[in-house]
Each structure stands twice: as C-alpha cells, then as structure tokens.
mmCIF file of C-alpha atoms in Angstrom:
data_model
loop_
_atom_site.group_PDB
_atom_site.id
_atom_site.type_symbol
_atom_site.label_atom_id
_atom_site.label_comp_id
_atom_site.label_asym_id
_atom_site.label_seq_id
_atom_site.Cartn_x
_atom_site.Cartn_y
_atom_site.Cartn_z
ATOM 1 C CA UNK A 27 9.564 15.871 13.993
ATOM 2 C CA UNK A 28 11.355 19.003 13.019
ATOM 3 C CA UNK A 29 14.361 19.454 10.746
ATOM 4 C CA UNK A 30 17.750 19.856 12.585
ATOM 5 C CA UNK A 31 17.950 23.582 11.789
ATOM 6 C CA UNK A 32 14.443 24.014 13.216
ATOM 7 C CA UNK A 33 15.402 22.286 16.479
ATOM 8 C CA UNK A 34 18.410 24.689 16.608
ATOM 9 C CA UNK A 35 16.262 27.647 16.055
ATOM 10 C CA UNK A 36 13.823 26.640 18.768
ATOM 11 C CA UNK A 37 16.626 26.020 21.215
ATOM 12 C CA UNK A 38 18.527 29.294 20.515
ATOM 13 C CA UNK A 39 15.270 31.254 20.972
ATOM 14 C CA UNK A 40 14.875 29.487 24.409
ATOM 15 C CA UNK A 41 18.424 30.116 25.350
ATOM 16 C CA UNK A 42 18.112 33.866 24.491
ATOM 17 C CA UNK A 43 15.006 34.224 26.561
ATOM 18 C CA UNK A 44 16.438 32.369 29.592
ATOM 19 C CA UNK A 45 20.032 33.636 29.769
ATOM 20 C CA UNK A 46 20.356 37.236 30.701
ATOM 21 C CA UNK A 47 23.288 39.405 31.965
ATOM 22 C CA UNK A 48 22.495 40.637 35.501
ATOM 23 C CA UNK A 49 24.397 41.789 38.545
ATOM 24 C CA UNK A 50 27.173 41.187 39.187
ATOM 25 C CA UNK A 51 27.926 41.900 35.495
ATOM 26 C CA UNK A 52 31.500 40.439 35.667
ATOM 27 C CA UNK A 53 30.046 37.007 36.688
ATOM 28 C CA UNK A 54 27.155 36.820 34.186
ATOM 29 C CA UNK A 55 28.580 38.764 31.192
ATOM 30 C CA UNK A 56 31.224 36.034 30.402
ATOM 31 C CA UNK A 57 28.430 33.288 30.763
ATOM 32 C CA UNK A 58 26.316 35.142 28.182
ATOM 33 C CA UNK A 59 29.486 35.673 26.006
ATOM 34 C CA UNK A 60 30.430 31.992 25.757
ATOM 35 C CA UNK A 61 26.851 30.906 25.176
ATOM 36 C CA UNK A 62 26.356 33.439 22.416
ATOM 37 C CA UNK A 63 29.467 32.409 20.597
ATOM 38 C CA UNK A 64 27.357 29.760 18.842
ATOM 39 C CA UNK A 65 28.891 26.497 18.085
ATOM 40 C CA UNK A 66 27.043 23.570 16.684
ATOM 41 C CA UNK A 67 24.386 23.285 19.446
ATOM 42 C CA UNK A 68 24.831 19.554 18.812
ATOM 43 C CA UNK A 69 23.946 18.286 22.268
ATOM 44 C CA UNK A 70 20.799 20.372 23.060
ATOM 45 C CA UNK A 71 19.441 19.615 19.561
ATOM 46 C CA UNK A 72 19.837 15.937 20.227
ATOM 47 C CA UNK A 73 17.906 16.259 23.570
ATOM 48 C CA UNK A 74 14.968 17.951 21.830
ATOM 49 C CA UNK A 75 15.099 15.505 18.895
ATOM 50 C CA UNK A 76 15.240 12.417 21.239
ATOM 51 C CA UNK A 77 11.990 13.678 23.051
ATOM 52 C CA UNK A 78 10.188 13.887 19.774
ATOM 53 C CA UNK A 79 11.490 10.496 18.533
ATOM 54 C CA UNK A 80 9.968 8.815 21.608
ATOM 55 C CA UNK A 81 6.574 10.427 20.961
ATOM 56 C CA UNK A 82 6.615 13.281 23.329
ATOM 57 C CA UNK A 83 6.806 17.062 22.783
ATOM 58 C CA UNK A 84 10.364 18.590 22.445
ATOM 59 C CA UNK A 85 9.231 21.723 24.259
ATOM 60 C CA UNK A 86 9.106 19.674 27.476
ATOM 61 C CA UNK A 87 12.779 19.007 27.093
ATOM 62 C CA UNK A 88 13.959 22.615 26.681
ATOM 63 C CA UNK A 89 15.246 22.974 30.280
ATOM 64 C CA UNK A 90 17.162 19.610 30.026
ATOM 65 C CA UNK A 91 18.658 20.674 26.624
ATOM 66 C CA UNK A 92 19.734 24.015 28.083
ATOM 67 C CA UNK A 93 21.334 22.323 31.092
ATOM 68 C CA UNK A 94 23.309 20.143 28.712
ATOM 69 C CA UNK A 95 24.439 23.236 26.668
ATOM 70 C CA UNK A 96 25.388 25.253 29.814
ATOM 71 C CA UNK A 97 27.377 22.360 31.203
ATOM 72 C CA UNK A 98 29.147 21.742 27.959
ATOM 73 C CA UNK A 99 30.107 25.456 27.733
ATOM 74 C CA UNK A 100 31.176 25.453 31.292
ATOM 75 C CA UNK A 101 33.598 22.622 30.493
ATOM 76 C CA UNK A 102 34.898 24.533 27.561
ATOM 77 C CA UNK A 103 35.707 27.639 29.643
ATOM 78 C CA UNK A 104 37.683 25.574 32.172
ATOM 79 C CA UNK A 105 39.365 23.486 29.461
ATOM 80 C CA UNK A 106 40.455 26.660 27.713
ATOM 81 C CA UNK A 107 42.072 27.919 30.966
ATOM 82 C CA UNK A 108 43.883 24.540 31.420
ATOM 83 C CA UNK A 109 45.068 24.604 27.865
ATOM 84 C CA UNK A 110 45.840 28.337 27.848
ATOM 85 C CA UNK A 111 43.813 28.362 24.501
ATOM 86 C CA UNK A 112 43.621 31.809 22.882
ATOM 87 C CA UNK A 113 40.539 31.123 20.622
ATOM 88 C CA UNK A 114 37.175 29.360 20.946
ATOM 89 C CA UNK A 115 34.906 29.397 17.881
ATOM 90 C CA UNK A 116 37.144 31.947 16.303
ATOM 91 C CA UNK A 117 36.787 34.434 19.156
ATOM 92 C CA UNK A 118 38.848 35.199 22.236
ATOM 93 C CA UNK A 119 38.431 32.658 25.022
ATOM 94 C CA UNK A 120 36.749 33.840 28.251
ATOM 95 C CA UNK A 121 39.952 33.909 30.290
ATOM 96 C CA UNK A 122 41.662 35.857 27.446
ATOM 97 C CA UNK A 123 38.809 38.379 27.064
ATOM 98 C CA UNK A 124 38.500 38.840 30.904
ATOM 99 C CA UNK A 125 41.009 37.025 33.148
ATOM 100 C CA UNK A 126 41.608 33.574 34.632
ATOM 101 C CA UNK A 127 39.783 34.270 37.941
ATOM 102 C CA UNK A 128 36.750 35.422 36.044
ATOM 103 C CA UNK A 129 36.782 32.314 33.842
ATOM 104 C CA UNK A 130 36.944 30.015 36.824
ATOM 105 C CA UNK A 131 34.101 31.712 38.705
ATOM 106 C CA UNK A 132 31.833 32.178 35.822
ATOM 107 C CA UNK A 133 32.426 28.548 34.875
ATOM 108 C CA UNK A 134 31.587 27.517 38.408
ATOM 109 C CA UNK A 135 28.278 29.466 38.246
ATOM 110 C CA UNK A 136 27.447 27.813 34.933
ATOM 111 C CA UNK A 137 27.782 24.311 36.471
ATOM 112 C CA UNK A 138 25.424 25.298 39.263
ATOM 113 C CA UNK A 139 22.998 26.873 36.686
ATOM 114 C CA UNK A 140 22.963 23.664 34.818
ATOM 115 C CA UNK A 141 21.867 21.735 37.857
ATOM 116 C CA UNK A 142 19.198 24.332 38.719
ATOM 117 C CA UNK A 143 17.443 23.728 35.365
ATOM 118 C CA UNK A 144 16.565 20.201 36.479
ATOM 119 C CA UNK A 145 14.516 21.626 39.207
ATOM 120 C CA UNK A 146 11.837 22.357 36.628
ATOM 121 C CA UNK A 147 11.006 18.690 36.298
ATOM 122 C CA UNK A 148 8.871 16.609 38.702
ATOM 123 C CA UNK A 149 9.441 13.518 40.807
ATOM 124 C CA UNK A 150 11.028 10.512 39.011
ATOM 125 C CA UNK A 151 11.909 12.486 35.974
ATOM 126 C CA UNK A 152 13.826 14.984 38.086
ATOM 127 C CA UNK A 153 15.574 12.093 39.895
ATOM 128 C CA UNK A 154 16.579 10.224 36.820
ATOM 129 C CA UNK A 155 17.814 13.430 35.034
ATOM 130 C CA UNK A 156 19.896 14.528 37.993
ATOM 131 C CA UNK A 157 21.315 11.026 38.558
ATOM 132 C CA UNK A 158 22.367 10.760 34.848
ATOM 133 C CA UNK A 159 23.767 14.355 34.950
ATOM 134 C CA UNK A 160 25.867 13.723 37.995
ATOM 135 C CA UNK A 161 27.251 10.519 36.601
ATOM 136 C CA UNK A 162 28.060 12.252 33.276
ATOM 137 C CA UNK A 163 29.618 15.282 34.820
ATOM 138 C CA UNK A 164 32.080 13.324 37.007
ATOM 139 C CA UNK A 165 33.018 11.141 33.838
ATOM 140 C CA UNK A 166 33.709 14.301 31.889
ATOM 141 C CA UNK A 167 36.066 15.438 34.762
ATOM 142 C CA UNK A 168 37.787 12.050 34.770
ATOM 143 C CA UNK A 169 38.155 12.247 31.028
ATOM 144 C CA UNK A 170 39.749 15.703 31.374
ATOM 145 C CA UNK A 171 42.219 14.401 34.012
ATOM 146 C CA UNK A 172 43.164 11.442 31.697
ATOM 147 C CA UNK A 173 43.761 14.018 29.006
ATOM 148 C CA UNK A 174 46.021 16.002 31.237
ATOM 149 C CA UNK A 175 47.761 12.957 32.485
ATOM 150 C CA UNK A 176 48.650 11.738 28.933
ATOM 151 C CA UNK A 177 50.615 14.932 28.300
ATOM 152 C CA UNK A 178 53.379 13.751 30.603
ATOM 153 C CA UNK A 179 53.197 10.000 29.776
ATOM 154 C CA UNK A 180 55.135 8.267 27.060
ATOM 155 C CA UNK A 181 53.242 4.798 27.291
ATOM 156 C CA UNK A 182 49.665 5.934 26.411
ATOM 157 C CA UNK A 183 47.876 3.086 24.421
ATOM 158 C CA UNK A 184 45.166 3.539 21.828
ATOM 159 C CA UNK A 185 42.514 1.772 24.111
ATOM 160 C CA UNK A 186 43.452 4.247 26.931
ATOM 161 C CA UNK A 187 43.049 7.158 24.450
ATOM 162 C CA UNK A 188 39.640 5.919 23.340
ATOM 163 C CA UNK A 189 38.465 5.590 26.914
ATOM 164 C CA UNK A 190 39.620 9.117 27.600
ATOM 165 C CA UNK A 191 37.560 10.588 24.727
ATOM 166 C CA UNK A 192 34.648 8.457 25.665
ATOM 167 C CA UNK A 193 34.585 10.107 29.050
ATOM 168 C CA UNK A 194 35.659 13.648 28.029
ATOM 169 C CA UNK A 195 33.336 13.987 25.106
ATOM 170 C CA UNK A 196 31.202 11.059 24.097
ATOM 171 C CA UNK A 197 29.301 10.411 27.365
ATOM 172 C CA UNK A 198 27.820 13.869 27.307
ATOM 173 C CA UNK A 199 26.423 13.203 23.676
ATOM 174 C CA UNK A 200 24.952 9.973 24.988
ATOM 175 C CA UNK A 201 23.447 11.719 27.998
ATOM 176 C CA UNK A 202 21.983 14.461 25.925
ATOM 177 C CA UNK A 203 19.978 11.964 23.929
ATOM 178 C CA UNK A 204 19.090 9.902 26.980
ATOM 179 C CA UNK A 205 17.773 12.989 28.794
ATOM 180 C CA UNK A 206 15.355 13.462 25.856
ATOM 181 C CA UNK A 207 14.284 9.825 26.304
ATOM 182 C CA UNK A 208 13.768 10.323 30.056
ATOM 183 C CA UNK A 209 11.661 13.451 29.523
ATOM 184 C CA UNK A 210 9.587 11.448 27.063
ATOM 185 C CA UNK A 211 9.261 8.547 29.560
ATOM 186 C CA UNK A 212 10.731 6.013 27.173
ATOM 187 C CA UNK A 213 11.410 2.532 28.290
ATOM 188 C CA UNK A 214 14.725 1.924 30.082
ATOM 189 C CA UNK A 215 15.895 -0.314 27.199
ATOM 190 C CA UNK A 216 15.242 2.417 24.578
ATOM 191 C CA UNK A 217 16.798 5.036 26.787
ATOM 192 C CA UNK A 218 19.991 2.942 27.062
ATOM 193 C CA UNK A 219 20.007 2.194 23.345
ATOM 194 C CA UNK A 220 19.829 5.885 22.406
ATOM 195 C CA UNK A 221 22.573 6.638 25.010
ATOM 196 C CA UNK A 222 24.780 3.894 23.327
ATOM 197 C CA UNK A 223 24.092 5.461 19.891
ATOM 198 C CA UNK A 224 25.086 8.860 21.182
ATOM 199 C CA UNK A 225 28.258 7.596 22.906
ATOM 200 C CA UNK A 226 29.508 5.932 19.793
ATOM 201 C CA UNK A 227 28.717 8.846 17.649
ATOM 202 C CA UNK A 228 30.537 11.073 20.267
ATOM 203 C CA UNK A 229 33.698 9.038 19.904
ATOM 204 C CA UNK A 230 33.480 9.446 16.136
ATOM 205 C CA UNK A 231 32.817 13.224 16.619
ATOM 206 C CA UNK A 232 35.915 13.682 18.910
ATOM 207 C CA UNK A 233 38.109 11.580 16.562
ATOM 208 C CA UNK A 234 37.108 13.848 13.755
ATOM 209 C CA UNK A 235 37.814 16.877 15.929
ATOM 210 C CA UNK A 236 41.291 15.559 16.520
ATOM 211 C CA UNK A 237 41.588 15.113 12.723
ATOM 212 C CA UNK A 238 40.343 18.638 11.950
ATOM 213 C CA UNK A 239 42.677 20.039 14.596
ATOM 214 C CA UNK A 240 45.465 18.939 12.416
ATOM 215 C CA UNK A 241 44.026 19.114 8.897
ATOM 216 C CA UNK A 242 41.103 21.528 9.133
ATOM 217 C CA UNK A 243 40.773 24.858 7.568
ATOM 218 C CA UNK A 244 41.653 27.704 10.112
ATOM 219 C CA UNK A 245 38.815 29.912 8.428
ATOM 220 C CA UNK A 246 36.024 27.336 9.218
ATOM 221 C CA UNK A 247 37.419 25.216 12.095
ATOM 222 C CA UNK A 248 37.240 28.103 14.635
ATOM 223 C CA UNK A 249 40.111 26.918 16.817
ATOM 224 C CA UNK A 250 43.878 27.228 16.410
ATOM 225 C CA UNK A 251 44.816 24.540 13.840
ATOM 226 C CA UNK A 252 47.617 22.373 15.141
ATOM 227 C CA UNK A 253 46.809 23.232 18.728
ATOM 228 C CA UNK A 254 46.988 19.499 19.722
ATOM 229 C CA UNK A 255 50.454 19.316 18.243
ATOM 230 C CA UNK A 256 51.625 22.459 19.999
ATOM 231 C CA UNK A 257 50.406 20.962 23.246
ATOM 232 C CA UNK A 258 52.038 17.609 22.646
ATOM 233 C CA UNK A 259 48.692 15.777 22.992
ATOM 234 C CA UNK A 260 48.713 12.058 22.384
ATOM 235 C CA UNK A 261 45.832 11.902 20.062
ATOM 236 C CA UNK A 262 44.664 8.891 18.025
ATOM 237 C CA UNK A 263 46.594 10.369 15.103
ATOM 238 C CA UNK A 264 49.812 10.545 17.164
ATOM 239 C CA UNK A 265 49.430 7.123 18.769
ATOM 240 C CA UNK A 266 48.721 5.453 15.380
ATOM 241 C CA UNK A 267 51.563 7.158 13.627
ATOM 242 C CA UNK A 268 53.923 5.974 16.436
ATOM 243 C CA UNK A 269 52.746 2.383 15.749
ATOM 244 C CA UNK A 270 53.080 2.637 12.010
ATOM 245 C CA UNK A 271 56.395 4.668 11.613
ATOM 246 C CA UNK A 272 59.809 3.017 11.277
ATOM 247 C CA UNK A 273 62.055 3.451 14.360
ATOM 248 C CA UNK A 274 63.842 6.462 12.989
ATOM 249 C CA UNK A 275 60.818 8.443 12.249
ATOM 250 C CA UNK A 276 59.135 7.195 15.377
ATOM 251 C CA UNK A 277 61.914 8.754 17.422
ATOM 252 C CA UNK A 278 61.616 11.858 15.396
ATOM 253 C CA UNK A 279 57.969 12.120 16.274
ATOM 254 C CA UNK A 280 58.654 11.466 19.893
ATOM 255 C CA UNK A 281 61.295 14.112 19.968
ATOM 256 C CA UNK A 282 58.938 16.721 18.260
ATOM 257 C CA UNK A 283 56.304 15.917 20.975
ATOM 258 C CA UNK A 284 58.877 16.683 23.711
ATOM 259 C CA UNK A 285 59.796 20.205 22.699
ATOM 260 C CA UNK A 286 57.928 23.605 22.719
ATOM 261 C CA UNK A 287 59.498 25.877 20.154
ATOM 262 C CA UNK A 288 58.604 29.543 20.333
ATOM 263 C CA UNK A 289 57.534 29.451 16.696
ATOM 264 C CA UNK A 290 55.681 26.088 16.355
ATOM 265 C CA UNK A 291 54.910 26.378 12.597
ATOM 266 C CA UNK A 292 57.714 24.058 11.421
ATOM 267 C CA UNK A 293 56.903 21.516 14.082
ATOM 268 C CA UNK A 294 53.237 21.469 13.039
ATOM 269 C CA UNK A 295 54.050 20.933 9.355
ATOM 270 C CA UNK A 296 56.583 18.182 10.008
ATOM 271 C CA UNK A 297 54.201 16.254 12.259
ATOM 272 C CA UNK A 298 51.272 16.624 9.966
ATOM 273 C CA UNK A 299 53.515 15.194 7.121
ATOM 274 C CA UNK A 300 54.405 12.278 9.527
ATOM 275 C CA UNK A 301 50.689 11.669 10.117
ATOM 276 C CA UNK A 302 50.134 11.455 6.391
ATOM 277 C CA UNK A 303 53.253 9.400 5.438
ATOM 278 C CA UNK A 304 52.605 6.854 8.247
ATOM 279 C CA UNK A 305 48.984 6.218 7.147
ATOM 280 C CA UNK A 306 47.802 7.497 10.491
ATOM 281 C CA UNK A 307 45.677 10.225 8.821
ATOM 282 C CA UNK A 308 43.923 7.629 6.713
ATOM 283 C CA UNK A 309 43.583 5.280 9.658
ATOM 284 C CA UNK A 310 42.005 7.968 11.776
ATOM 285 C CA UNK A 311 39.366 8.620 8.956
ATOM 286 C CA UNK A 312 38.649 4.924 8.958
ATOM 287 C CA UNK A 313 38.152 4.880 12.664
ATOM 288 C CA UNK A 314 35.710 7.769 12.424
ATOM 289 C CA UNK A 315 33.767 5.681 9.828
ATOM 290 C CA UNK A 316 33.864 2.561 12.153
ATOM 291 C CA UNK A 317 32.363 4.355 15.133
ATOM 292 C CA UNK A 318 29.777 6.164 13.038
ATOM 293 C CA UNK A 319 28.684 2.742 11.635
ATOM 294 C CA UNK A 320 28.580 1.370 15.152
ATOM 295 C CA UNK A 321 26.252 4.146 16.158
ATOM 296 C CA UNK A 322 24.036 3.495 13.181
ATOM 297 C CA UNK A 323 23.874 -0.154 13.981
ATOM 298 C CA UNK A 324 22.468 0.607 17.407
ATOM 299 C CA UNK A 325 19.694 2.496 15.804
ATOM 300 C CA UNK A 326 18.480 -0.746 14.221
ATOM 301 C CA UNK A 327 17.528 -2.001 17.705
ATOM 302 C CA UNK A 328 15.589 1.153 18.700
ATOM 303 C CA UNK A 329 11.882 0.547 19.046
ATOM 304 C CA UNK A 330 10.593 3.577 17.341
ATOM 305 C CA UNK A 331 9.005 4.094 13.805
ATOM 306 C CA UNK A 332 11.568 3.932 10.997
ATOM 307 C CA UNK A 333 10.890 7.617 10.015
ATOM 308 C CA UNK A 334 11.989 8.623 13.461
ATOM 309 C CA UNK A 335 15.218 6.626 13.165
ATOM 310 C CA UNK A 336 15.909 8.205 9.794
ATOM 311 C CA UNK A 337 16.560 11.647 11.297
ATOM 312 C CA UNK A 338 19.154 10.205 13.606
ATOM 313 C CA UNK A 339 20.737 8.400 10.677
ATOM 314 C CA UNK A 340 20.818 11.662 8.701
ATOM 315 C CA UNK A 341 22.177 13.498 11.706
ATOM 316 C CA UNK A 342 25.134 10.970 12.029
ATOM 317 C CA UNK A 343 26.012 11.338 8.355
ATOM 318 C CA UNK A 344 25.791 14.994 8.340
ATOM 319 C CA UNK A 345 28.038 15.376 11.461
ATOM 320 C CA UNK A 346 30.736 13.226 9.780
ATOM 321 C CA UNK A 347 30.815 15.576 6.796
ATOM 322 C CA UNK A 348 31.419 18.692 9.004
ATOM 323 C CA UNK A 349 34.346 21.056 8.500
ATOM 324 C CA UNK A 350 34.092 22.858 11.898
#
C-alpha cells in the first residue's frame, strides 16, 4: 500500500503521459486545460487504492482511474455551463476561457474518451467495468436534473435532496472504489461493500462541499463562495434552516431565494447569518459526521486485513478536515 500522496503522484504522472493536445487543438486543448487544473484527484486515487486493498497491483487500475477522472471533469465542464459559473478550482471555467460551444463539444469528447479507456481491459472485467460505468453515468445525469428541477420548486424535502446528491456526487465515489475492486477481481460482496463505503463518504463529501460553499475561505475553496446562495439552490443548509426558523424568518429566507440582485453580497451575508442563527450550519456539520461514521461502519464488514482498512479510515477522516 502506498500513501495517499504517492497514489496521487502515480496517477498524475499517468494522466500527463496519456492526455495530450492534438488536432483539432480547439477540441483537445480545453480537455487538457480542465484536467491540468488539478483538484483533489479523489476518485482516481480511490480506484488505485481499492485495487491494492484487495491484493492486486494498482498499476492495473490506472486506465479505470483515468476514466473516472475524465468523466468527473466532463461533468464539471457541463455543470459549469449550466450554472454559468465563472470559476473552477480558482481559474476560469472552460466555457469562459473559450466559449459555450467549445465547452459542450470538448465535454462530449471527454465522455467518449472515458468509455474508450475501458477497452484496455479483457472479458469479464471489461463487461463489469462498462456496466458499472454506464449505470453510474446515467445516475449522475439524473442527479444533475434533480438539482436543476429543485431550483424552481418550493416543496423540496430533505430526503429528496439527499437522493439528489447521492446520484449527482456520491455514486461516482462509490463506483471509483468498486472499479478498483473489479480490477482486483474481489468478491461481489466485497465489491458492493466498498461501493457502499464510497457512496456514504460521497454524501458526506457533498454536504461538506455545500457547507464550504457558504462558509469556506475564497482563497482555499477555489470556487465562488456563496455560489449556491446566488443560484438559489435548495441545499441541506437551506432546507434545514427553513425547518428550524420561525415563520417570519422562514419567509425572509424564501424571499431571498426568490430574488437575483445585481450585487448579491448583502443577500449572501444575510442568508449565511440565518444559516447560523437557525442552527442549520451546526446541523449540517453533524450530518457530515453522521455519513462519515456510516461509511466507517461499512469498513468493519470488509473482508481485508485491518491494515488495509486503516488507509480508508484515514482517508475518510482526512477528507472531512478539508478546506477546499
């Protein structure tokens, strides 16, 4: 087993060797740009890690890990277009640096490239990887559509929101781990268990992303702080605050999430204060802890040596202390 930073180094070296700008430059340069912006490399690292955890060689999983990272970044390019987001990882988004048509087409090419990477696996492994990837990809699209739908609905429930982030974010974390298990030819029971661990951790990760969107440091968060508030997104913070606020402040919150002022700074600060005063900020942090613990509980059932479980335990705790 390697350290997390070592897995990241191995993956980035492989990515740099495989992803090249070629003709037509205006198709492939944006792909190289988004992939070189960095990010946490969370998902591909999990794929490599899972392969080693189940007693195989992480190098066998490099193409699966790259497929996961390419697909994840494809979804970011298209999400940024849908959200009209100006920044991604502290830099211009693809559609801002080039244009919307370029973002759409380059994103489409990334999705196809991700599928192509599975062609490097044989027989049953290829079939299982492709089957899992297709299932996950459509769930991510469903999650994105739920997210869009919620923007115009006033009756979104917390269970609906949790389902949305499970599909939009968490299933890809689970799939990243399960792909490593499939490459390592782990038992179907163990493959499902490590998927469940990843899914629960992914929900915790997205809840924390929502929290950092409101309360993160702009210098380290890498995205526009308060972006969810500007876009009137019904996050866990918002839905919990609505439940906890008195009727007067609840109406104030609903009103703020129905307007789009030219200068949103006052709206952001007012909403953040309502999140704090209502107890929603604290409740969100508690829910992050709950899902992290749920993920750790699943690890107890994993049939691998304890030292192999420990790296996943450390990973979960490290992830929940992040500021970006």
